[in-house]
Amino acid sequence: MSYPGLELYKKLYLARRCEEYIVKYYPQNDMKTPMHMSMGQEAVAVGVCHAVGSTGLVLATYRSHAAFLAHTQNVPLFFSELYGRVNGLANGKSGSMHLADPDHGHWGSSGIVASTIPIALGLAFAQKRKNTGATTVVFFGDGAIDEGSFWESINVAALMKLPVLFVCEDNGYAVHTPSKKRHGYDSIVDIVGQFRCATFSDDSNDVESICNMTQQALSIIQAGGGPVFLHIKCYRYLEHVGINDDMKDAYRPVEIQEAWLKKDCLVLQRLRLINEQGVEEIVIQQLEEQVETSIHHSIVAAKQYSSPDPSQLFHGVFYEEN
Amino acid sequence: MSRMITYRDALVEAVTHEMRRDSSVFVYGIDVADHKRIFDSNKGLLEEFGPNRCFNTPLSEDAMTGFGLGAALNGLRPIHIHMRVDFMILAMNQLVNMISSFRYGSGGRFKVPFVVRAIIGRGWGQSFQHNKSLHSWVAHIPGLKVIMPTSPKDALGMTMAAIRDDNPVISIEHRWLYDALGAVSHTAETQPLTGAEVIHPGNDITILATSWMNIEAKQAAEVLGRRGVTVEVVDARSISPFDETVLVESVNKTGYCIVADNDWVHCGFGAEVAARISHTCFGRLKAPVERLGFAPTPCPCTRPLENAFYTGATEIIRTIESMLKLSPTDLSGEHFFSYEKKFKGPF
Ligand SMILES: Cc1ncc(C[n+]2csc(CCOP(=O)(O)OP(=O)(O)O)c2C)c(N)n1
């Protein structure tokens, strides 16, 4: 692709459309797994993962559809896993909350808040020992920074100058509780900046800005400057868990939602492609159709696989030599 | 005079009753005061008692457990809630290293009236990080009381008793029980924090069950009852301390005992029960004690494996048949519990 912004748009579109398909098909009750949707927040995952590239090691949370798809683009096995099929990423054992695909640089997700943050330290430590130059990226929400484990991890990463990129996806809420009701401080960035850890922040929802910011962060890490912390504001479109809009619950102000919808990351990037980068609309439409077709095929294919045989329950508790 | 209420409403009533009775009682934890109110088990508390006595906390389980210890030492009566037992694991240091031994280690100078309510998740692919029970973990530690109310009567009465108790009590509640209806007395009454209870009388075999497994065991008893096999189901109610008097009486009568535990079998509560029964009813037992529980694996997401992971009425029936040397019952017409009639998804 000759336009750099087009590849970013493609990843945004992939993440968004995959989730729109989930919204469409979830009511058929064949994806029996709790869904924590990324919808609305895709610019963070796409901007960061694009900058990090395929050599990066990614860790994420239960809300990691976008990060998973942006980094691995493994749509077929993603859907097979959500459908609980035998050919899924974990043969149906993980579901939506614990996506992992080490062949494509995705080292795991977790349903326990903040629990992948310290794992990033060890991954990075191992990479440093092996001298690979690779960066480990860990995504987590603003709720995760309430946990002691986050603070312990920032400290260790700064102390040991580990090549870790900490990415706080701040959608303003932990379930239904806003950050200001959970935080006894105003600026996380100011505090993390007191560690030997560079910080960047963004509230643009603009995938290119996030990608550029990540590139700057990576150059610090790769120069041996230790960890970097990115604080990126974003907005979750749907309910905390599930596929529905939850504005009726009235815990989030409508004006704030409207402001975020106005800067929807797909809309922003699509407009930029046309208005600033001279991409013809037809080119974008073709790309969209291509993505659409690939998602559609992945879903059809996933559904044709069977679920694992019950005997599979006992397989894989321990590593065993074949 | 009795009335019918749900387990969920029993919890609400218990806490409301105690908060009215004693202003030192307060409720806190992650999301306890949001609009969903922990599956509505905290309905109305914020409205009636205000944000000083019902409040959300940051996601800081261990620190907020220590907070509860401090408050309890200093005259308050905290109730700390975990939406899943699995999240209580983050609080293990305060629970196991601090709370359990604080009174003992002070030579009895402190007391720790502290209640933890933790909820067991199951189903819809919640899988391995949202399905644990962990009652045997905490019951292993001297100084922690561990209860598992199954009926609305116990959800009401044991929760009230737990709040009044001057010791730390961990109450482990199964999410699926929340909609269960049951009779409670007209006025809110406490129930003892220990002592098993016969919830389905029988003479041929005894099942000791914990939490949700009581529902499965009762179904098994009803099915076999139609064949003339009478099964006595005993609800353990409390895990620690566990008072085996009622169970021993039952096993002395039937000569057979199955433990149906809502947990893994290995090193679980069932092992403790089996050991006690083997010791106390040794000469009366007509067969070794059998134990049923989760498969010895993490809980998988996909439905066929999730189904295989859990034990239920069918496995209980088959175990009874094999112990009593009965031919297999035709179960093709039976409709066992399916949670999907109640909810889809973990919330
Ligand atoms: C240790 C732990 N405590 C509580 C929970 C329940 N829980 C699940 S998600 C969540 C909120 C997390 O918020 P945040 O980190 O901001 O991520 P978001 O869901 O907004 O993406 C909570 C409290 C959990 N999964 N793990």
PDB file of C-alpha atoms in Angstrom, chain B residues 93-334:
ATOM      1  CA  ASN B  93      -2.005 -11.667  52.352  1.00  0.00           C
ATOM      2  CA  GLN B  94      -4.277  -9.599  54.567  1.00  0.00           C
ATOM      3  CA  LEU B  95      -6.745 -12.453  55.066  1.00  0.00           C
ATOM      4  CA  VAL B  96      -4.287 -15.219  55.743  1.00  0.00           C
ATOM      5  CA  ASN B  97      -1.237 -13.500  57.233  1.00  0.00           C
ATOM      6  CA  MET B  98      -3.011 -10.743  59.121  1.00  0.00           C
ATOM      7  CA  ILE B  99      -6.715 -11.155  59.795  1.00  0.00           C
ATOM      8  CA  SER B 100      -6.698 -14.859  60.640  1.00  0.00           C
ATOM      9  CA  SER B 101      -4.098 -14.520  63.362  1.00  0.00           C
ATOM     10  CA  PHE B 102      -4.545 -10.976  64.614  1.00  0.00           C
ATOM     11  CA  ARG B 103      -6.585 -11.895  67.641  1.00  0.00           C
ATOM     12  CA  TYR B 104      -4.557 -14.967  68.520  1.00  0.00           C
ATOM     13  CA  GLY B 105      -1.286 -13.150  68.053  1.00  0.00           C
ATOM     14  CA  SER B 106      -2.353 -10.412  70.441  1.00  0.00           C
ATOM     15  CA  GLY B 107      -3.082 -12.864  73.208  1.00  0.00           C
ATOM     16  CA  GLY B 108      -6.764 -12.143  72.752  1.00  0.00           C
ATOM     17  CA  ARG B 109      -6.499  -8.372  73.145  1.00  0.00           C
ATOM     18  CA  PHE B 110      -7.990  -7.652  69.749  1.00  0.00           C
ATOM     19  CA  LYS B 111     -11.166  -8.812  68.100  1.00  0.00           C
ATOM     20  CA  VAL B 112     -11.886  -8.753  64.397  1.00  0.00           C
ATOM     21  CA  PRO B 113     -15.578  -8.577  63.486  1.00  0.00           C
ATOM     22  CA  PHE B 114     -15.096  -8.668  59.739  1.00  0.00           C
ATOM     23  CA  VAL B 115     -17.313 -10.194  57.039  1.00  0.00           C
ATOM     24  CA  VAL B 116     -16.197 -10.983  53.513  1.00  0.00           C
ATOM     25  CA  ARG B 117     -18.857 -11.834  50.968  1.00  0.00           C
ATOM     26  CA  ALA B 118     -17.386 -13.481  47.864  1.00  0.00           C
ATOM     27  CA  ILE B 119     -19.331 -14.786  44.900  1.00  0.00           C
ATOM     28  CA  ILE B 120     -18.730 -17.942  42.891  1.00  0.00           C
ATOM     29  CA  GLY B 121     -19.167 -17.548  39.135  1.00  0.00           C
ATOM     30  CA  ARG B 122     -20.112 -20.254  36.689  1.00  0.00           C
ATOM     31  CA  GLY B 123     -21.240 -20.654  33.132  1.00  0.00           C
ATOM     32  CA  TRP B 124     -21.353 -18.906  29.787  1.00  0.00           C
ATOM     33  CA  GLY B 125     -17.676 -19.483  29.230  1.00  0.00           C
ATOM     34  CA  GLN B 126     -16.550 -17.485  32.253  1.00  0.00           C
ATOM     35  CA  SER B 127     -13.749 -20.033  32.395  1.00  0.00           C
ATOM     36  CA  PHE B 128     -10.739 -20.370  34.601  1.00  0.00           C
ATOM     37  CA  GLN B 129     -10.441 -16.942  36.219  1.00  0.00           C
ATOM     38  CA  HIS B 130     -14.082 -16.466  37.189  1.00  0.00           C
ATOM     39  CA  ASN B 131     -15.253 -19.822  38.525  1.00  0.00           C
ATOM     40  CA  LYS B 132     -13.371 -20.772  41.665  1.00  0.00           C
ATOM     41  CA  SER B 133     -14.846 -21.548  45.099  1.00  0.00           C
ATOM     42  CA  LEU B 134     -11.739 -21.647  47.294  1.00  0.00           C
ATOM     43  CA  HIS B 135     -13.622 -22.507  50.486  1.00  0.00           C
ATOM     44  CA  SER B 136     -11.106 -25.229  51.280  1.00  0.00           C
ATOM     45  CA  TRP B 137      -8.228 -22.765  50.852  1.00  0.00           C
ATOM     46  CA  VAL B 138      -9.557 -20.397  53.474  1.00  0.00           C
ATOM     47  CA  ALA B 139     -11.008 -23.136  55.663  1.00  0.00           C
ATOM     48  CA  HIS B 140      -7.493 -24.517  55.989  1.00  0.00           C
ATOM     49  CA  ILE B 141      -6.458 -21.420  57.933  1.00  0.00           C
ATOM     50  CA  PRO B 142      -7.221 -21.384  61.675  1.00  0.00           C
ATOM     51  CA  GLY B 143      -8.892 -18.146  62.707  1.00  0.00           C
ATOM     52  CA  LEU B 144     -11.120 -17.721  59.660  1.00  0.00           C
ATOM     53  CA  LYS B 145     -14.725 -18.894  59.725  1.00  0.00           C
ATOM     54  CA  VAL B 146     -16.032 -20.021  56.361  1.00  0.00           C
ATOM     55  CA  ILE B 147     -19.704 -20.390  55.505  1.00  0.00           C
ATOM     56  CA  MET B 148     -21.561 -21.299  52.320  1.00  0.00           C
ATOM     57  CA  PRO B 149     -25.243 -20.415  52.656  1.00  0.00           C
ATOM     58  CA  THR B 150     -27.398 -22.346  50.176  1.00  0.00           C
ATOM     59  CA  SER B 151     -30.980 -21.532  51.109  1.00  0.00           C
ATOM     60  CA  PRO B 152     -32.614 -18.108  51.413  1.00  0.00           C
ATOM     61  CA  LYS B 153     -33.126 -18.978  55.077  1.00  0.00           C
ATOM     62  CA  ASP B 154     -29.369 -19.277  55.559  1.00  0.00           C
ATOM     63  CA  ALA B 155     -28.554 -16.361  53.261  1.00  0.00           C
ATOM     64  CA  LEU B 156     -30.646 -14.304  55.647  1.00  0.00           C
ATOM     65  CA  GLY B 157     -29.854 -15.890  58.974  1.00  0.00           C
ATOM     66  CA  MET B 158     -26.210 -16.836  58.505  1.00  0.00           C
ATOM     67  CA  THR B 159     -25.351 -13.454  57.004  1.00  0.00           C
ATOM     68  CA  MET B 160     -26.953 -11.755  60.000  1.00  0.00           C
ATOM     69  CA  ALA B 161     -25.076 -14.055  62.354  1.00  0.00           C
ATOM     70  CA  ALA B 162     -21.821 -13.455  60.466  1.00  0.00           C
ATOM     71  CA  ILE B 163     -22.226  -9.697  60.882  1.00  0.00           C
ATOM     72  CA  ARG B 164     -22.870 -10.106  64.611  1.00  0.00           C
ATOM     73  CA  ASP B 165     -19.969 -12.498  65.098  1.00  0.00           C
ATOM     74  CA  ASP B 166     -16.846 -10.967  66.621  1.00  0.00           C
ATOM     75  CA  ASN B 167     -14.591 -13.008  64.335  1.00  0.00           C
ATOM     76  CA  PRO B 168     -13.701 -12.852  60.659  1.00  0.00           C
ATOM     77  CA  VAL B 169     -16.276 -14.745  58.611  1.00  0.00           C
ATOM     78  CA  ILE B 170     -15.934 -15.440  54.896  1.00  0.00           C
ATOM     79  CA  SER B 171     -19.272 -16.111  53.259  1.00  0.00           C
ATOM     80  CA  ILE B 172     -19.054 -17.745  49.849  1.00  0.00           C
ATOM     81  CA  GLU B 173     -22.200 -17.364  47.755  1.00  0.00           C
ATOM     82  CA  HIS B 174     -22.957 -19.118  44.472  1.00  0.00           C
ATOM     83  CA  ARG B 175     -24.223 -16.721  41.812  1.00  0.00           C
ATOM     84  CA  TRP B 176     -26.769 -19.247  40.558  1.00  0.00           C
ATOM     85  CA  LEU B 177     -28.470 -19.363  43.948  1.00  0.00           C
ATOM     86  CA  TYR B 178     -29.459 -15.697  43.832  1.00  0.00           C
ATOM     87  CA  ASP B 179     -32.806 -16.364  42.179  1.00  0.00           C
ATOM     88  CA  ALA B 180     -33.643 -19.389  44.339  1.00  0.00           C
ATOM     89  CA  LEU B 181     -36.869 -18.990  46.313  1.00  0.00           C
ATOM     90  CA  GLY B 182     -37.227 -20.338  49.809  1.00  0.00           C
ATOM     91  CA  ALA B 183     -39.163 -19.989  53.033  1.00  0.00           C
ATOM     92  CA  VAL B 184     -37.919 -17.740  55.804  1.00  0.00           C
ATOM     93  CA  SER B 185     -39.553 -16.872  59.093  1.00  0.00           C
ATOM     94  CA  HIS B 186     -41.789 -13.846  59.276  1.00  0.00           C
ATOM     95  CA  THR B 187     -39.275 -11.817  61.239  1.00  0.00           C
ATOM     96  CA  ALA B 188     -35.585 -11.877  60.346  1.00  0.00           C
ATOM     97  CA  GLU B 189     -33.889 -14.504  62.493  1.00  0.00           C
ATOM     98  CA  THR B 190     -30.244 -15.426  62.778  1.00  0.00           C
ATOM     99  CA  GLN B 191     -29.132 -18.967  61.990  1.00  0.00           C
ATOM    100  CA  PRO B 192     -26.190 -20.725  63.622  1.00  0.00           C
ATOM    101  CA  LEU B 193     -22.855 -20.274  61.836  1.00  0.00           C
ATOM    102  CA  THR B 194     -22.038 -23.935  62.076  1.00  0.00           C
ATOM    103  CA  GLY B 195     -23.887 -27.238  62.003  1.00  0.00           C
ATOM    104  CA  ALA B 196     -25.026 -29.175  58.959  1.00  0.00           C
ATOM    105  CA  GLU B 197     -28.695 -29.564  58.105  1.00  0.00           C
ATOM    106  CA  VAL B 198     -30.763 -32.316  56.513  1.00  0.00           C
ATOM    107  CA  ILE B 199     -32.529 -30.707  53.575  1.00  0.00           C
ATOM    108  CA  HIS B 200     -33.979 -33.890  52.057  1.00  0.00           C
ATOM    109  CA  PRO B 201     -34.622 -36.895  54.307  1.00  0.00           C
ATOM    110  CA  GLY B 202     -33.808 -40.450  53.286  1.00  0.00           C
ATOM    111  CA  ASN B 203     -32.571 -43.790  54.594  1.00  0.00           C
ATOM    112  CA  ASP B 204     -30.535 -45.456  51.855  1.00  0.00           C
ATOM    113  CA  ILE B 205     -27.555 -43.179  51.286  1.00  0.00           C
ATOM    114  CA  THR B 206     -26.248 -39.824  52.529  1.00  0.00           C
ATOM    115  CA  ILE B 207     -24.976 -36.992  50.377  1.00  0.00           C
ATOM    116  CA  LEU B 208     -23.141 -34.158  52.027  1.00  0.00           C
ATOM    117  CA  ALA B 209     -23.240 -31.201  49.643  1.00  0.00           C
ATOM    118  CA  THR B 210     -21.830 -27.688  49.579  1.00  0.00           C
ATOM    119  CA  SER B 211     -23.454 -24.625  48.055  1.00  0.00           C
ATOM    120  CA  TRP B 212     -24.881 -25.203  44.561  1.00  0.00           C
ATOM    121  CA  MET B 213     -24.246 -28.951  44.814  1.00  0.00           C
ATOM    122  CA  ASN B 214     -27.172 -29.117  47.235  1.00  0.00           C
ATOM    123  CA  ILE B 215     -29.473 -28.231  44.356  1.00  0.00           C
ATOM    124  CA  GLU B 216     -27.960 -30.979  42.232  1.00  0.00           C
ATOM    125  CA  ALA B 217     -28.093 -33.476  45.086  1.00  0.00           C
ATOM    126  CA  LYS B 218     -31.749 -32.707  45.773  1.00  0.00           C
ATOM    127  CA  GLN B 219     -32.599 -33.269  42.136  1.00  0.00           C
ATOM    128  CA  ALA B 220     -30.778 -36.575  42.236  1.00  0.00           C
ATOM    129  CA  ALA B 221     -32.696 -37.483  45.392  1.00  0.00           C
ATOM    130  CA  GLU B 222     -36.015 -36.652  43.739  1.00  0.00           C
ATOM    131  CA  VAL B 223     -35.250 -38.727  40.656  1.00  0.00           C
ATOM    132  CA  LEU B 224     -34.149 -41.746  42.688  1.00  0.00           C
ATOM    133  CA  GLY B 225     -37.034 -41.245  45.097  1.00  0.00           C
ATOM    134  CA  ARG B 226     -39.366 -42.151  42.259  1.00  0.00           C
ATOM    135  CA  ARG B 227     -37.579 -45.522  42.101  1.00  0.00           C
ATOM    136  CA  GLY B 228     -38.027 -46.021  45.822  1.00  0.00           C
ATOM    137  CA  VAL B 229     -34.432 -45.196  46.700  1.00  0.00           C
ATOM    138  CA  THR B 230     -34.406 -42.626  49.475  1.00  0.00           C
ATOM    139  CA  VAL B 231     -31.453 -40.299  49.550  1.00  0.00           C
ATOM    140  CA  GLU B 232     -30.659 -38.074  52.505  1.00  0.00           C
ATOM    141  CA  VAL B 233     -29.165 -34.765  51.456  1.00  0.00           C
ATOM    142  CA  VAL B 234     -27.209 -32.888  54.094  1.00  0.00           C
ATOM    143  CA  ASP B 235     -26.202 -29.281  53.482  1.00  0.00           C
ATOM    144  CA  ALA B 236     -22.773 -28.644  55.016  1.00  0.00           C
ATOM    145  CA  ARG B 237     -23.675 -24.934  55.546  1.00  0.00           C
ATOM    146  CA  SER B 238     -20.388 -24.100  57.150  1.00  0.00           C
ATOM    147  CA  ILE B 239     -16.976 -25.277  56.070  1.00  0.00           C
ATOM    148  CA  SER B 240     -15.036 -23.954  59.019  1.00  0.00           C
ATOM    149  CA  PRO B 241     -15.656 -24.813  61.714  1.00  0.00           C
ATOM    150  CA  PHE B 242     -17.385 -27.901  60.329  1.00  0.00           C
ATOM    151  CA  ASP B 243     -19.613 -29.658  62.795  1.00  0.00           C
ATOM    152  CA  GLU B 244     -20.124 -33.240  61.651  1.00  0.00           C
ATOM    153  CA  THR B 245     -22.807 -34.231  64.206  1.00  0.00           C
ATOM    154  CA  VAL B 246     -25.744 -34.226  61.777  1.00  0.00           C
ATOM    155  CA  LEU B 247     -23.736 -35.915  59.067  1.00  0.00           C
ATOM    156  CA  VAL B 248     -22.477 -38.651  61.390  1.00  0.00           C
ATOM    157  CA  GLU B 249     -26.019 -39.367  62.522  1.00  0.00           C
ATOM    158  CA  SER B 250     -27.112 -39.667  58.909  1.00  0.00           C
ATOM    159  CA  VAL B 251     -24.241 -41.912  57.830  1.00  0.00           C
ATOM    160  CA  ASN B 252     -24.695 -44.124  60.869  1.00  0.00           C
ATOM    161  CA  LYS B 253     -28.236 -44.617  59.611  1.00  0.00           C
ATOM    162  CA  THR B 254     -27.526 -45.119  55.879  1.00  0.00           C
ATOM    163  CA  GLY B 255     -24.028 -46.640  55.895  1.00  0.00           C
ATOM    164  CA  TYR B 256     -23.119 -44.781  52.709  1.00  0.00           C
ATOM    165  CA  CYS B 257     -21.706 -41.327  52.165  1.00  0.00           C
ATOM    166  CA  ILE B 258     -20.994 -39.205  49.109  1.00  0.00           C
ATOM    167  CA  VAL B 259     -19.493 -35.742  49.360  1.00  0.00           C
ATOM    168  CA  ALA B 260     -20.650 -33.507  46.505  1.00  0.00           C
ATOM    169  CA  ASP B 261     -18.443 -30.446  46.737  1.00  0.00           C
ATOM    170  CA  ASN B 262     -18.612 -27.312  44.616  1.00  0.00           C
ATOM    171  CA  ASP B 263     -14.853 -27.439  44.143  1.00  0.00           C
ATOM    172  CA  TRP B 264     -11.978 -29.538  42.952  1.00  0.00           C
ATOM    173  CA  VAL B 265     -11.669 -32.869  44.724  1.00  0.00           C
ATOM    174  CA  HIS B 266      -7.921 -33.081  45.337  1.00  0.00           C
ATOM    175  CA  CYS B 267      -7.033 -31.671  48.761  1.00  0.00           C
ATOM    176  CA  GLY B 268     -10.570 -30.344  48.999  1.00  0.00           C
ATOM    177  CA  PHE B 269     -13.235 -30.159  51.709  1.00  0.00           C
ATOM    178  CA  GLY B 270     -14.459 -33.609  50.655  1.00  0.00           C
ATOM    179  CA  ALA B 271     -11.177 -35.112  51.809  1.00  0.00           C
ATOM    180  CA  GLU B 272     -11.698 -33.646  55.270  1.00  0.00           C
ATOM    181  CA  VAL B 273     -15.249 -34.963  55.418  1.00  0.00           C
ATOM    182  CA  ALA B 274     -14.228 -38.397  54.165  1.00  0.00           C
ATOM    183  CA  ALA B 275     -11.496 -38.598  56.776  1.00  0.00           C
ATOM    184  CA  ARG B 276     -13.849 -37.625  59.586  1.00  0.00           C
ATOM    185  CA  ILE B 277     -16.551 -40.061  58.460  1.00  0.00           C
ATOM    186  CA  SER B 278     -14.070 -42.887  58.016  1.00  0.00           C
ATOM    187  CA  HIS B 279     -12.863 -42.194  61.523  1.00  0.00           C
ATOM    188  CA  THR B 280     -16.193 -41.737  63.244  1.00  0.00           C
ATOM    189  CA  CYS B 281     -18.428 -44.129  61.306  1.00  0.00           C
ATOM    190  CA  PHE B 282     -15.749 -46.713  60.489  1.00  0.00           C
ATOM    191  CA  GLY B 283     -17.686 -49.796  61.549  1.00  0.00           C
ATOM    192  CA  ARG B 284     -20.948 -48.551  60.052  1.00  0.00           C
ATOM    193  CA  LEU B 285     -19.730 -47.786  56.547  1.00  0.00           C
ATOM    194  CA  LYS B 286     -20.823 -50.291  53.915  1.00  0.00           C
ATOM    195  CA  ALA B 287     -18.578 -48.720  51.279  1.00  0.00           C
ATOM    196  CA  PRO B 288     -15.770 -46.185  51.165  1.00  0.00           C
ATOM    197  CA  VAL B 289     -16.831 -42.522  51.107  1.00  0.00           C
ATOM    198  CA  GLU B 290     -17.073 -41.224  47.529  1.00  0.00           C
ATOM    199  CA  ARG B 291     -16.168 -37.676  46.508  1.00  0.00           C
ATOM    200  CA  LEU B 292     -17.530 -35.672  43.590  1.00  0.00           C
ATOM    201  CA  GLY B 293     -16.478 -32.252  42.365  1.00  0.00           C
ATOM    202  CA  PHE B 294     -14.882 -30.361  39.486  1.00  0.00           C
ATOM    203  CA  ALA B 295     -12.684 -32.166  37.008  1.00  0.00           C
ATOM    204  CA  PRO B 296      -9.006 -31.767  37.938  1.00  0.00           C
ATOM    205  CA  THR B 297      -8.365 -29.085  35.319  1.00  0.00           C
ATOM    206  CA  PRO B 298      -8.763 -25.326  35.052  1.00  0.00           C
ATOM    207  CA  CYS B 299     -12.313 -24.510  33.939  1.00  0.00           C
ATOM    208  CA  PRO B 300     -12.419 -24.274  30.140  1.00  0.00           C
ATOM    209  CA  CYS B 301     -14.507 -21.802  28.158  1.00  0.00           C
ATOM    210  CA  THR B 302     -16.156 -23.774  25.379  1.00  0.00           C
ATOM    211  CA  ARG B 303     -19.470 -25.312  26.341  1.00  0.00           C
ATOM    212  CA  PRO B 304     -18.889 -29.050  25.819  1.00  0.00           C
ATOM    213  CA  LEU B 305     -15.768 -28.875  27.962  1.00  0.00           C
ATOM    214  CA  GLU B 306     -17.397 -26.590  30.520  1.00  0.00           C
ATOM    215  CA  ASN B 307     -20.201 -29.136  30.816  1.00  0.00           C
ATOM    216  CA  ALA B 308     -17.672 -31.925  31.288  1.00  0.00           C
ATOM    217  CA  PHE B 309     -15.813 -29.897  33.915  1.00  0.00           C
ATOM    218  CA  TYR B 310     -18.756 -29.633  36.320  1.00  0.00           C
ATOM    219  CA  THR B 311     -20.478 -32.486  38.151  1.00  0.00           C
ATOM    220  CA  GLY B 312     -24.206 -32.457  38.631  1.00  0.00           C
ATOM    221  CA  ALA B 313     -27.293 -34.498  39.392  1.00  0.00           C
ATOM    222  CA  THR B 314     -26.492 -37.068  36.695  1.00  0.00           C
ATOM    223  CA  GLU B 315     -23.067 -37.911  38.111  1.00  0.00           C
ATOM    224  CA  ILE B 316     -24.538 -38.046  41.605  1.00  0.00           C
ATOM    225  CA  ILE B 317     -27.216 -40.480  40.436  1.00  0.00           C
ATOM    226  CA  ARG B 318     -24.646 -42.658  38.681  1.00  0.00           C
ATOM    227  CA  THR B 319     -22.427 -42.699  41.753  1.00  0.00           C
ATOM    228  CA  ILE B 320     -25.336 -43.683  43.983  1.00  0.00           C
ATOM    229  CA  GLU B 321     -26.300 -46.457  41.578  1.00  0.00           C
ATOM    230  CA  SER B 322     -22.818 -47.844  41.555  1.00  0.00           C
ATOM    231  CA  MET B 323     -22.481 -47.688  45.341  1.00  0.00           C
ATOM    232  CA  LEU B 324     -25.879 -49.305  45.936  1.00  0.00           C
ATOM    233  CA  LYS B 325     -25.441 -51.709  42.984  1.00  0.00           C
ATOM    234  CA  LEU B 326     -28.570 -50.496  41.208  1.00  0.00           C
ATOM    235  CA  SER B 327     -29.279 -50.685  37.504  1.00  0.00           C
ATOM    236  CA  PRO B 328     -28.916 -47.332  35.720  1.00  0.00           C
ATOM    237  CA  THR B 329     -31.975 -45.101  35.896  1.00  0.00           C
ATOM    238  CA  ASP B 330     -33.389 -43.945  32.574  1.00  0.00           C
ATOM    239  CA  LEU B 331     -32.693 -40.203  32.684  1.00  0.00           C
ATOM    240  CA  SER B 332     -33.806 -39.393  29.165  1.00  0.00           C
ATOM    241  CA  GLY B 333     -37.006 -37.692  30.311  1.00  0.00           C
ATOM    242  CA  GLU B 334     -35.384 -35.660  33.090  1.00  0.00           C
TER     243      GLU B 334
END
